[in-house]
Structures are given as structure tokens and as C-alpha cells.
Amino acid sequence: EAGVVQSPRYKIIEKKQPVAFWCNPISGHNTLYWYLQNLGQGPELLIRYENEEAVDDSQLPKDRFSAERLKGVDSTLKIQPAELGDSAVYLCASSPGGTGWETQYFGPGTRLLVL
Amino acid sequence: SQQGEEDPQALSIQEGENATMNCSYKTSINNLQWYRQNSGRGLVHLILIRSNEREKHSGRLRVTLDTSKKSSSLLITASRAADTASYFCATDGRGSTLGRLYFGRGTQLTVWP
């Protein structure tokens, strides 16, 4: 089965520009996560979706970050405007409902560099 | 913070040796997981151990959990160069944060051929 797909893999932008990341979870996985991973750190959750509903977004900086998961499948994470401190890897993960729901399957990430 | 903290931060060994990484956490958990991350890649789930379990095996991996000490260890036996990666422990949230994983900073393992 195909894994979690993310695009782009790399993105370089200037500060104050907008940027968007796209994620396609594993087919049939109801739960989708966006994580931020800074260099030398573990991932930190930004937002979690159950189907199309954001059920945990308390760590999403809502002044500049937004996310959506239309139709409960693909998801987009946007930053507008980007700041230098947003340079990091943005990871998407998904997990199934039912048995094994605790295990998360990660995509390769989008590495963002803000200049 | 509920984050797990791995120890050591970096570990360098020869192929064939065993590698042991430790994780400590602060709050009660339902389960604890270990993930591996190769450079420039996403995380890969290795093993999950529940709070009522003390030890679990998967191939060359052995995980222990001591809830009284709020600690876990990951043992990789007969290590290979391909085991070179960062290893993260992750604890689960409870209550309103159920479903959220809290990751530590990871242990960078280097296995020399």
C-alpha cells in the first residue's frame, strides 16, 4: 500500500511570502496529523484531524498558520506570512480508526527554508 | 512538559554490538512508542508498549517499560550499519489530548561497519 505522500519535498521562500504544504494520507486512514520538527528536536503536533474535523489545534499558531482537510482525505497546511523562525520540517502523519489507531504513519516531510 | 526525554543524545557503536537507549517521561501514560527516523526522512513506527506491559520484543528490538520510574529502554541487538538513525520515544496524551503524541529530542545512533 502507498504511504503518506507529501509535497513539495523542499521549499525555499523569502520571509513574508505565503507557502502551502500538501498531504495525502494512507487510504482509509481517518486521522491526519501535521507536525513541526525543528533541527535536533522531535516532532511537535500542530493540528490533528478526525475525518474533516480539526479536533486538536491548540498548538497551531492561528495568526499565521491555517489548515484544511476537505472531504476528509487530503490536507493542506498554509503559512501566511512566513517568518524566518518557520524554517523547519513539516511532517504529515495518518493513523487508522479501530485497532492500531495509536500507531502513526509518517510522510517524508517538507523541508522549508525561509530567507 | 509531557515530553519524553531520550538518553544519551548520541551513541556511536560498532556493527554487531548492542545499542541501548533510554527514555524518561513525566506524566502517566496509556502507552509508549518508539520511532526511528533516517536522515531526511519521516518517522517509522518500531514498537508500542502498553502501560500494563513490562517488556516487548520485535525482531532485534527489545523494549522495557517501568511505569513506577516513568522510564523505558530500547535495546537493539547485533546492530547493523543500516540501524544508523535517530530514535524517538513518544508518549500519548490523555483526556483532551488523547491521540496526541509527545516526542522527545531523540537519540542519534551511529553504527560503524
PDB file of C-alpha atoms in Angstrom:
ATOM      1  CA  GLU A   1       0.000   0.000   0.000  1.00  0.00           C
ATOM      2  CA  ALA A   2       1.183   3.529  -0.688  1.00  0.00           C
ATOM      3  CA  GLY A   3       2.480   5.513   2.245  1.00  0.00           C
ATOM      4  CA  VAL A   4       1.733   9.069   3.253  1.00  0.00           C
ATOM      5  CA  VAL A   5       2.572  11.412   0.390  1.00  0.00           C
ATOM      6  CA  GLN A   6       3.734  14.971   0.908  1.00  0.00           C
ATOM      7  CA  SER A   7       4.649  17.716  -1.498  1.00  0.00           C
ATOM      8  CA  PRO A   8       6.727  19.601  -2.108  1.00  0.00           C
ATOM      9  CA  ARG A   9       9.719  17.905  -0.505  1.00  0.00           C
ATOM     10  CA  TYR A  10      11.675  21.135  -0.338  1.00  0.00           C
ATOM     11  CA  LYS A  11      10.643  24.774  -0.412  1.00  0.00           C
ATOM     12  CA  ILE A  12      12.707  27.932  -0.226  1.00  0.00           C
ATOM     13  CA  ILE A  13      10.897  31.232   0.133  1.00  0.00           C
ATOM     14  CA  GLU A  14      11.590  34.738   1.304  1.00  0.00           C
ATOM     15  CA  LYS A  15      10.137  35.958   4.566  1.00  0.00           C
ATOM     16  CA  LYS A  16       6.659  37.432   4.413  1.00  0.00           C
ATOM     17  CA  GLN A  17       5.764  35.207   1.463  1.00  0.00           C
ATOM     18  CA  PRO A  18       2.974  32.625   1.737  1.00  0.00           C
ATOM     19  CA  VAL A  19       3.649  28.894   1.478  1.00  0.00           C
ATOM     20  CA  ALA A  20       1.469  25.790   1.364  1.00  0.00           C
ATOM     21  CA  PHE A  21       2.155  22.135   2.005  1.00  0.00           C
ATOM     22  CA  TRP A  22       0.037  19.257   0.791  1.00  0.00           C
ATOM     23  CA  CYS A  23      -0.514  15.827   2.310  1.00  0.00           C
ATOM     24  CA  ASN A  24      -2.284  12.705   1.069  1.00  0.00           C
ATOM     25  CA  PRO A  25      -2.700  10.178   3.886  1.00  0.00           C
ATOM     26  CA  ILE A  26      -2.794   6.414   3.607  1.00  0.00           C
ATOM     27  CA  SER A  27      -6.047   5.306   2.054  1.00  0.00           C
ATOM     28  CA  GLY A  28      -8.706   4.644   4.660  1.00  0.00           C
ATOM     29  CA  HIS A  29      -6.922   6.459   7.476  1.00  0.00           C
ATOM     30  CA  ASN A  30      -9.405   8.736   9.202  1.00  0.00           C
ATOM     31  CA  THR A  31      -6.943  10.613  11.384  1.00  0.00           C
ATOM     32  CA  LEU A  32      -4.437  13.057   9.937  1.00  0.00           C
ATOM     33  CA  TYR A  33      -1.731  14.979  11.789  1.00  0.00           C
ATOM     34  CA  TRP A  34       0.536  17.877  10.953  1.00  0.00           C
ATOM     35  CA  TYR A  35       3.784  18.121  12.932  1.00  0.00           C
ATOM     36  CA  LEU A  36       6.566  20.658  13.051  1.00  0.00           C
ATOM     37  CA  GLN A  37      10.104  19.362  13.529  1.00  0.00           C
ATOM     38  CA  ASN A  38      12.921  21.758  14.266  1.00  0.00           C
ATOM     39  CA  LEU A  39      16.528  20.722  13.770  1.00  0.00           C
ATOM     40  CA  GLY A  40      17.683  18.389  16.515  1.00  0.00           C
ATOM     41  CA  GLN A  41      14.213  18.117  18.034  1.00  0.00           C
ATOM     42  CA  GLY A  42      11.364  15.676  17.977  1.00  0.00           C
ATOM     43  CA  PRO A  43       8.143  16.439  16.128  1.00  0.00           C
ATOM     44  CA  GLU A  44       5.563  18.685  17.798  1.00  0.00           C
ATOM     45  CA  LEU A  45       1.907  18.427  16.906  1.00  0.00           C
ATOM     46  CA  LEU A  46       0.356  21.387  15.132  1.00  0.00           C
ATOM     47  CA  ILE A  47      -3.092  20.008  14.350  1.00  0.00           C
ATOM     48  CA  ARG A  48      -4.990  16.731  14.298  1.00  0.00           C
ATOM     49  CA  TYR A  49      -7.999  15.911  12.142  1.00  0.00           C
ATOM     50  CA  GLU A  50     -10.611  13.233  12.616  1.00  0.00           C
ATOM     51  CA  ASN A  51     -12.060  12.980   9.123  1.00  0.00           C
ATOM     52  CA  GLU A  52     -12.663  16.624   8.170  1.00  0.00           C
ATOM     53  CA  GLU A  53     -12.912  17.947  11.723  1.00  0.00           C
ATOM     54  CA  ALA A  54      -9.954  19.576  13.462  1.00  0.00           C
ATOM     55  CA  VAL A  55     -10.147  18.011  16.928  1.00  0.00           C
ATOM     56  CA  ASP A  56      -6.818  19.201  18.348  1.00  0.00           C
ATOM     57  CA  ASP A  57      -5.455  22.512  17.053  1.00  0.00           C
ATOM     58  CA  SER A  58      -4.417  24.142  20.297  1.00  0.00           C
ATOM     59  CA  GLN A  59      -0.758  24.266  19.210  1.00  0.00           C
ATOM     60  CA  LEU A  60      -1.393  25.778  15.792  1.00  0.00           C
ATOM     61  CA  PRO A  61      -0.318  29.457  15.669  1.00  0.00           C
ATOM     62  CA  LYS A  62      -3.535  30.675  14.185  1.00  0.00           C
ATOM     63  CA  ASP A  63      -2.327  34.183  13.435  1.00  0.00           C
ATOM     64  CA  ARG A  64      -0.288  32.899  10.506  1.00  0.00           C
ATOM     65  CA  PHE A  65      -0.981  29.183  10.151  1.00  0.00           C
ATOM     66  CA  SER A  66      -4.105  27.612   8.734  1.00  0.00           C
ATOM     67  CA  ALA A  67      -5.038  24.110   7.695  1.00  0.00           C
ATOM     68  CA  GLU A  68      -7.875  22.369   5.988  1.00  0.00           C
ATOM     69  CA  ARG A  69      -8.904  18.824   5.208  1.00  0.00           C
ATOM     70  CA  LEU A  70     -11.681  18.989   2.679  1.00  0.00           C
ATOM     71  CA  LYS A  71     -13.682  15.791   2.182  1.00  0.00           C
ATOM     72  CA  GLY A  72     -11.701  14.159   4.983  1.00  0.00           C
ATOM     73  CA  VAL A  73      -8.862  12.959   2.764  1.00  0.00           C
ATOM     74  CA  ASP A  74      -6.115  15.302   1.533  1.00  0.00           C
ATOM     75  CA  SER A  75      -4.963  18.166   3.693  1.00  0.00           C
ATOM     76  CA  THR A  76      -3.214  21.472   3.154  1.00  0.00           C
ATOM     77  CA  LEU A  77      -1.194  23.440   5.692  1.00  0.00           C
ATOM     78  CA  LYS A  78      -0.565  27.106   4.931  1.00  0.00           C
ATOM     79  CA  ILE A  79       1.662  29.755   6.414  1.00  0.00           C
ATOM     80  CA  GLN A  80       0.998  33.391   5.613  1.00  0.00           C
ATOM     81  CA  PRO A  81       3.182  35.312   6.020  1.00  0.00           C
ATOM     82  CA  ALA A  82       6.213  33.118   6.653  1.00  0.00           C
ATOM     83  CA  GLU A  83       8.839  34.205   9.168  1.00  0.00           C
ATOM     84  CA  LEU A  84      12.474  33.218   9.484  1.00  0.00           C
ATOM     85  CA  GLY A  85      11.656  31.070  12.517  1.00  0.00           C
ATOM     86  CA  ASP A  86       9.300  28.938  10.456  1.00  0.00           C
ATOM     87  CA  SER A  87      12.262  27.210   8.820  1.00  0.00           C
ATOM     88  CA  ALA A  88      11.784  23.569   9.793  1.00  0.00           C
ATOM     89  CA  VAL A  89      10.498  20.251   8.529  1.00  0.00           C
ATOM     90  CA  TYR A  90       6.727  19.892   8.328  1.00  0.00           C
ATOM     91  CA  LEU A  91       5.616  16.302   8.737  1.00  0.00           C
ATOM     92  CA  CYS A  92       2.255  14.810   7.929  1.00  0.00           C
ATOM     93  CA  ALA A  93       1.109  11.567   9.500  1.00  0.00           C
ATOM     94  CA  SER A  94      -2.015   9.446   9.451  1.00  0.00           C
ATOM     95  CA  SER A  95      -3.482   6.657  11.520  1.00  0.00           C
ATOM     96  CA  PRO A  96      -6.357   4.246  11.052  1.00  0.00           C
ATOM     97  CA  GLY A  97      -9.532   4.079  13.079  1.00  0.00           C
ATOM     98  CA  GLY A  98     -10.213   0.996  15.158  1.00  0.00           C
ATOM     99  CA  THR A  99      -7.469  -1.445  16.076  1.00  0.00           C
ATOM    100  CA  GLY A 100      -3.998   0.073  15.814  1.00  0.00           C
ATOM    101  CA  TRP A 101      -5.250   3.630  15.983  1.00  0.00           C
ATOM    102  CA  GLU A 102      -2.364   4.666  18.240  1.00  0.00           C
ATOM    103  CA  THR A 103       0.302   3.999  15.606  1.00  0.00           C
ATOM    104  CA  GLN A 104       1.064   6.899  13.296  1.00  0.00           C
ATOM    105  CA  TYR A 105       2.465   6.598   9.782  1.00  0.00           C
ATOM    106  CA  PHE A 106       4.602   9.498   8.691  1.00  0.00           C
ATOM    107  CA  GLY A 107       5.300  11.018   5.328  1.00  0.00           C
ATOM    108  CA  PRO A 108       8.805  12.119   4.288  1.00  0.00           C
ATOM    109  CA  GLY A 109       8.158  15.732   5.262  1.00  0.00           C
ATOM    110  CA  THR A 110       8.533  19.104   3.587  1.00  0.00           C
ATOM    111  CA  ARG A 111      11.728  20.922   4.420  1.00  0.00           C
ATOM    112  CA  LEU A 112      11.062  24.679   4.493  1.00  0.00           C
ATOM    113  CA  LEU A 113      13.757  27.323   4.400  1.00  0.00           C
ATOM    114  CA  VAL A 114      12.700  30.924   4.915  1.00  0.00           C
ATOM    115  CA  LEU A 115      15.290  33.503   3.838  1.00  0.00           C
TER     116      LEU A 115
ATOM    117  CA  SER B   1       6.051  19.217  29.691  1.00  0.00           C
ATOM    118  CA  GLN B   2       4.807  15.735  28.953  1.00  0.00           C
ATOM    119  CA  GLN B   3       7.619  15.091  26.519  1.00  0.00           C
ATOM    120  CA  GLY B   4       9.757  12.031  26.817  1.00  0.00           C
ATOM    121  CA  GLU B   5      13.458  12.657  27.050  1.00  0.00           C
ATOM    122  CA  GLU B   6      15.896  10.235  25.467  1.00  0.00           C
ATOM    123  CA  ASP B   7      19.317   9.440  26.803  1.00  0.00           C
ATOM    124  CA  PRO B   8      22.002   9.503  25.540  1.00  0.00           C
ATOM    125  CA  GLN B   9      21.632  12.241  22.934  1.00  0.00           C
ATOM    126  CA  ALA B  10      24.177  10.450  20.750  1.00  0.00           C
ATOM    127  CA  LEU B  11      25.505   6.899  20.664  1.00  0.00           C
ATOM    128  CA  SER B  12      28.275   5.519  18.485  1.00  0.00           C
ATOM    129  CA  ILE B  13      28.969   1.776  18.283  1.00  0.00           C
ATOM    130  CA  GLN B  14      30.473  -0.899  16.023  1.00  0.00           C
ATOM    131  CA  GLU B  15      28.427  -3.320  13.968  1.00  0.00           C
ATOM    132  CA  GLY B  16      27.472  -6.370  15.968  1.00  0.00           C
ATOM    133  CA  GLU B  17      27.352  -4.525  19.281  1.00  0.00           C
ATOM    134  CA  ASN B  18      24.141  -3.883  21.175  1.00  0.00           C
ATOM    135  CA  ALA B  19      22.674  -0.391  21.458  1.00  0.00           C
ATOM    136  CA  THR B  20      20.613   0.726  24.425  1.00  0.00           C
ATOM    137  CA  MET B  21      18.622   3.944  24.521  1.00  0.00           C
ATOM    138  CA  ASN B  22      16.586   5.221  27.427  1.00  0.00           C
ATOM    139  CA  CYS B  23      13.509   7.377  27.687  1.00  0.00           C
ATOM    140  CA  SER B  24      12.095   9.146  30.713  1.00  0.00           C
ATOM    141  CA  TYR B  25       8.742  10.877  30.912  1.00  0.00           C
ATOM    142  CA  LYS B  26       6.808  12.873  33.468  1.00  0.00           C
ATOM    143  CA  THR B  27       3.115  12.014  33.443  1.00  0.00           C
ATOM    144  CA  SER B  28       1.048   8.837  33.465  1.00  0.00           C
ATOM    145  CA  ILE B  29       0.659   7.143  30.121  1.00  0.00           C
ATOM    146  CA  ASN B  30      -1.560   4.634  28.345  1.00  0.00           C
ATOM    147  CA  ASN B  31       1.255   3.528  26.079  1.00  0.00           C
ATOM    148  CA  LEU B  32       4.722   4.449  24.901  1.00  0.00           C
ATOM    149  CA  GLN B  33       6.040   4.086  21.374  1.00  0.00           C
ATOM    150  CA  TRP B  34       9.450   4.106  19.743  1.00  0.00           C
ATOM    151  CA  TYR B  35      10.029   5.543  16.281  1.00  0.00           C
ATOM    152  CA  ARG B  36      13.066   5.649  14.013  1.00  0.00           C
ATOM    153  CA  GLN B  37      13.975   8.480  11.653  1.00  0.00           C
ATOM    154  CA  ASN B  38      16.599   8.129   8.983  1.00  0.00           C
ATOM    155  CA  SER B  39      18.278  11.344   7.898  1.00  0.00           C
ATOM    156  CA  GLY B  40      15.976  13.451   5.762  1.00  0.00           C
ATOM    157  CA  ARG B  41      13.086  11.022   6.072  1.00  0.00           C
ATOM    158  CA  GLY B  42       9.882  10.670   8.024  1.00  0.00           C
ATOM    159  CA  LEU B  43       9.487   8.670  11.196  1.00  0.00           C
ATOM    160  CA  VAL B  44       8.854   4.939  11.134  1.00  0.00           C
ATOM    161  CA  HIS B  45       6.996   3.194  13.924  1.00  0.00           C
ATOM    162  CA  LEU B  46       9.025   0.476  15.615  1.00  0.00           C
ATOM    163  CA  ILE B  47       7.095  -0.788  18.604  1.00  0.00           C
ATOM    164  CA  LEU B  48       4.326   0.123  21.050  1.00  0.00           C
ATOM    165  CA  ILE B  49       4.264  -0.985  24.668  1.00  0.00           C
ATOM    166  CA  ARG B  50       1.201  -0.504  26.837  1.00  0.00           C
ATOM    167  CA  SER B  51       1.261   0.687  30.431  1.00  0.00           C
ATOM    168  CA  ASN B  52       0.366  -2.781  31.724  1.00  0.00           C
ATOM    169  CA  GLU B  53       3.241  -4.416  29.860  1.00  0.00           C
ATOM    170  CA  ARG B  54       6.808  -4.633  31.146  1.00  0.00           C
ATOM    171  CA  GLU B  55       8.677  -5.963  28.140  1.00  0.00           C
ATOM    172  CA  LYS B  56       8.090  -6.448  24.461  1.00  0.00           C
ATOM    173  CA  HIS B  57      10.131  -7.917  21.624  1.00  0.00           C
ATOM    174  CA  SER B  58      10.098  -7.367  17.887  1.00  0.00           C
ATOM    175  CA  GLY B  59      12.900  -8.998  15.913  1.00  0.00           C
ATOM    176  CA  ARG B  60      16.176  -7.485  17.155  1.00  0.00           C
ATOM    177  CA  LEU B  61      14.329  -4.928  19.272  1.00  0.00           C
ATOM    178  CA  ARG B  62      13.539  -5.250  22.942  1.00  0.00           C
ATOM    179  CA  VAL B  63      11.592  -2.586  24.782  1.00  0.00           C
ATOM    180  CA  THR B  64      11.062  -2.393  28.514  1.00  0.00           C
ATOM    181  CA  LEU B  65       8.740  -0.136  30.449  1.00  0.00           C
ATOM    182  CA  ASP B  66       8.892   0.749  34.137  1.00  0.00           C
ATOM    183  CA  THR B  67       5.869   2.867  34.970  1.00  0.00           C
ATOM    184  CA  SER B  68       6.974   3.300  38.593  1.00  0.00           C
ATOM    185  CA  LYS B  69      10.132   5.038  37.379  1.00  0.00           C
ATOM    186  CA  LYS B  70       8.421   6.561  34.338  1.00  0.00           C
ATOM    187  CA  SER B  71      11.101   5.192  32.079  1.00  0.00           C
ATOM    188  CA  SER B  72      11.541   2.942  29.064  1.00  0.00           C
ATOM    189  CA  SER B  73      14.504   1.468  27.260  1.00  0.00           C
ATOM    190  CA  LEU B  74      15.042   0.333  23.689  1.00  0.00           C
ATOM    191  CA  LEU B  75      17.648  -2.337  23.060  1.00  0.00           C
ATOM    192  CA  ILE B  76      18.826  -3.102  19.539  1.00  0.00           C
ATOM    193  CA  THR B  77      20.806  -6.325  19.469  1.00  0.00           C
ATOM    194  CA  ALA B  78      23.519  -7.193  16.942  1.00  0.00           C
ATOM    195  CA  SER B  79      23.368  -3.736  15.405  1.00  0.00           C
ATOM    196  CA  ARG B  80      23.957  -3.108  11.709  1.00  0.00           C
ATOM    197  CA  ALA B  81      25.123  -0.057   9.791  1.00  0.00           C
ATOM    198  CA  ALA B  82      21.554   0.247   8.483  1.00  0.00           C
ATOM    199  CA  ASP B  83      20.382   0.892  12.057  1.00  0.00           C
ATOM    200  CA  THR B  84      22.067   4.297  11.905  1.00  0.00           C
ATOM    201  CA  ALA B  85      19.245   6.757  12.558  1.00  0.00           C
ATOM    202  CA  SER B  86      17.607   8.908  15.209  1.00  0.00           C
ATOM    203  CA  TYR B  87      15.381   7.078  17.659  1.00  0.00           C
ATOM    204  CA  PHE B  88      12.485   8.814  19.398  1.00  0.00           C
ATOM    205  CA  CYS B  89      10.232   7.734  22.200  1.00  0.00           C
ATOM    206  CA  ALA B  90       6.701   9.071  22.157  1.00  0.00           C
ATOM    207  CA  THR B  91       4.171   9.128  24.946  1.00  0.00           C
ATOM    208  CA  ASP B  92       0.458   9.500  24.430  1.00  0.00           C
ATOM    209  CA  GLY B  93      -1.780  12.268  25.624  1.00  0.00           C
ATOM    210  CA  ARG B  94      -4.693  11.666  27.922  1.00  0.00           C
ATOM    211  CA  GLY B  95      -8.064  13.291  28.344  1.00  0.00           C
ATOM    212  CA  SER B  96      -8.471  16.214  25.984  1.00  0.00           C
ATOM    213  CA  THR B  97      -5.138  15.425  24.308  1.00  0.00           C
ATOM    214  CA  LEU B  98      -5.836  11.731  23.720  1.00  0.00           C
ATOM    215  CA  GLY B  99      -4.431  10.859  20.314  1.00  0.00           C
ATOM    216  CA  ARG B 100      -1.622  13.388  20.571  1.00  0.00           C
ATOM    217  CA  LEU B 101       1.939  12.021  20.722  1.00  0.00           C
ATOM    218  CA  TYR B 102       4.657  13.776  22.681  1.00  0.00           C
ATOM    219  CA  PHE B 103       8.128  13.157  21.274  1.00  0.00           C
ATOM    220  CA  GLY B 104      11.490  13.597  22.927  1.00  0.00           C
ATOM    221  CA  ARG B 105      14.555  15.037  21.241  1.00  0.00           C
ATOM    222  CA  GLY B 106      15.782  11.642  20.183  1.00  0.00           C
ATOM    223  CA  THR B 107      18.973   9.616  20.370  1.00  0.00           C
ATOM    224  CA  GLN B 108      21.241   9.774  17.322  1.00  0.00           C
ATOM    225  CA  LEU B 109      22.645   6.270  16.817  1.00  0.00           C
ATOM    226  CA  THR B 110      25.638   5.739  14.563  1.00  0.00           C
ATOM    227  CA  VAL B 111      26.693   2.178  13.783  1.00  0.00           C
ATOM    228  CA  TRP B 112      30.106   1.875  12.199  1.00  0.00           C
ATOM    229  CA  PRO B 113      30.818  -1.007   9.787  1.00  0.00           C
TER     230      PRO B 113
END
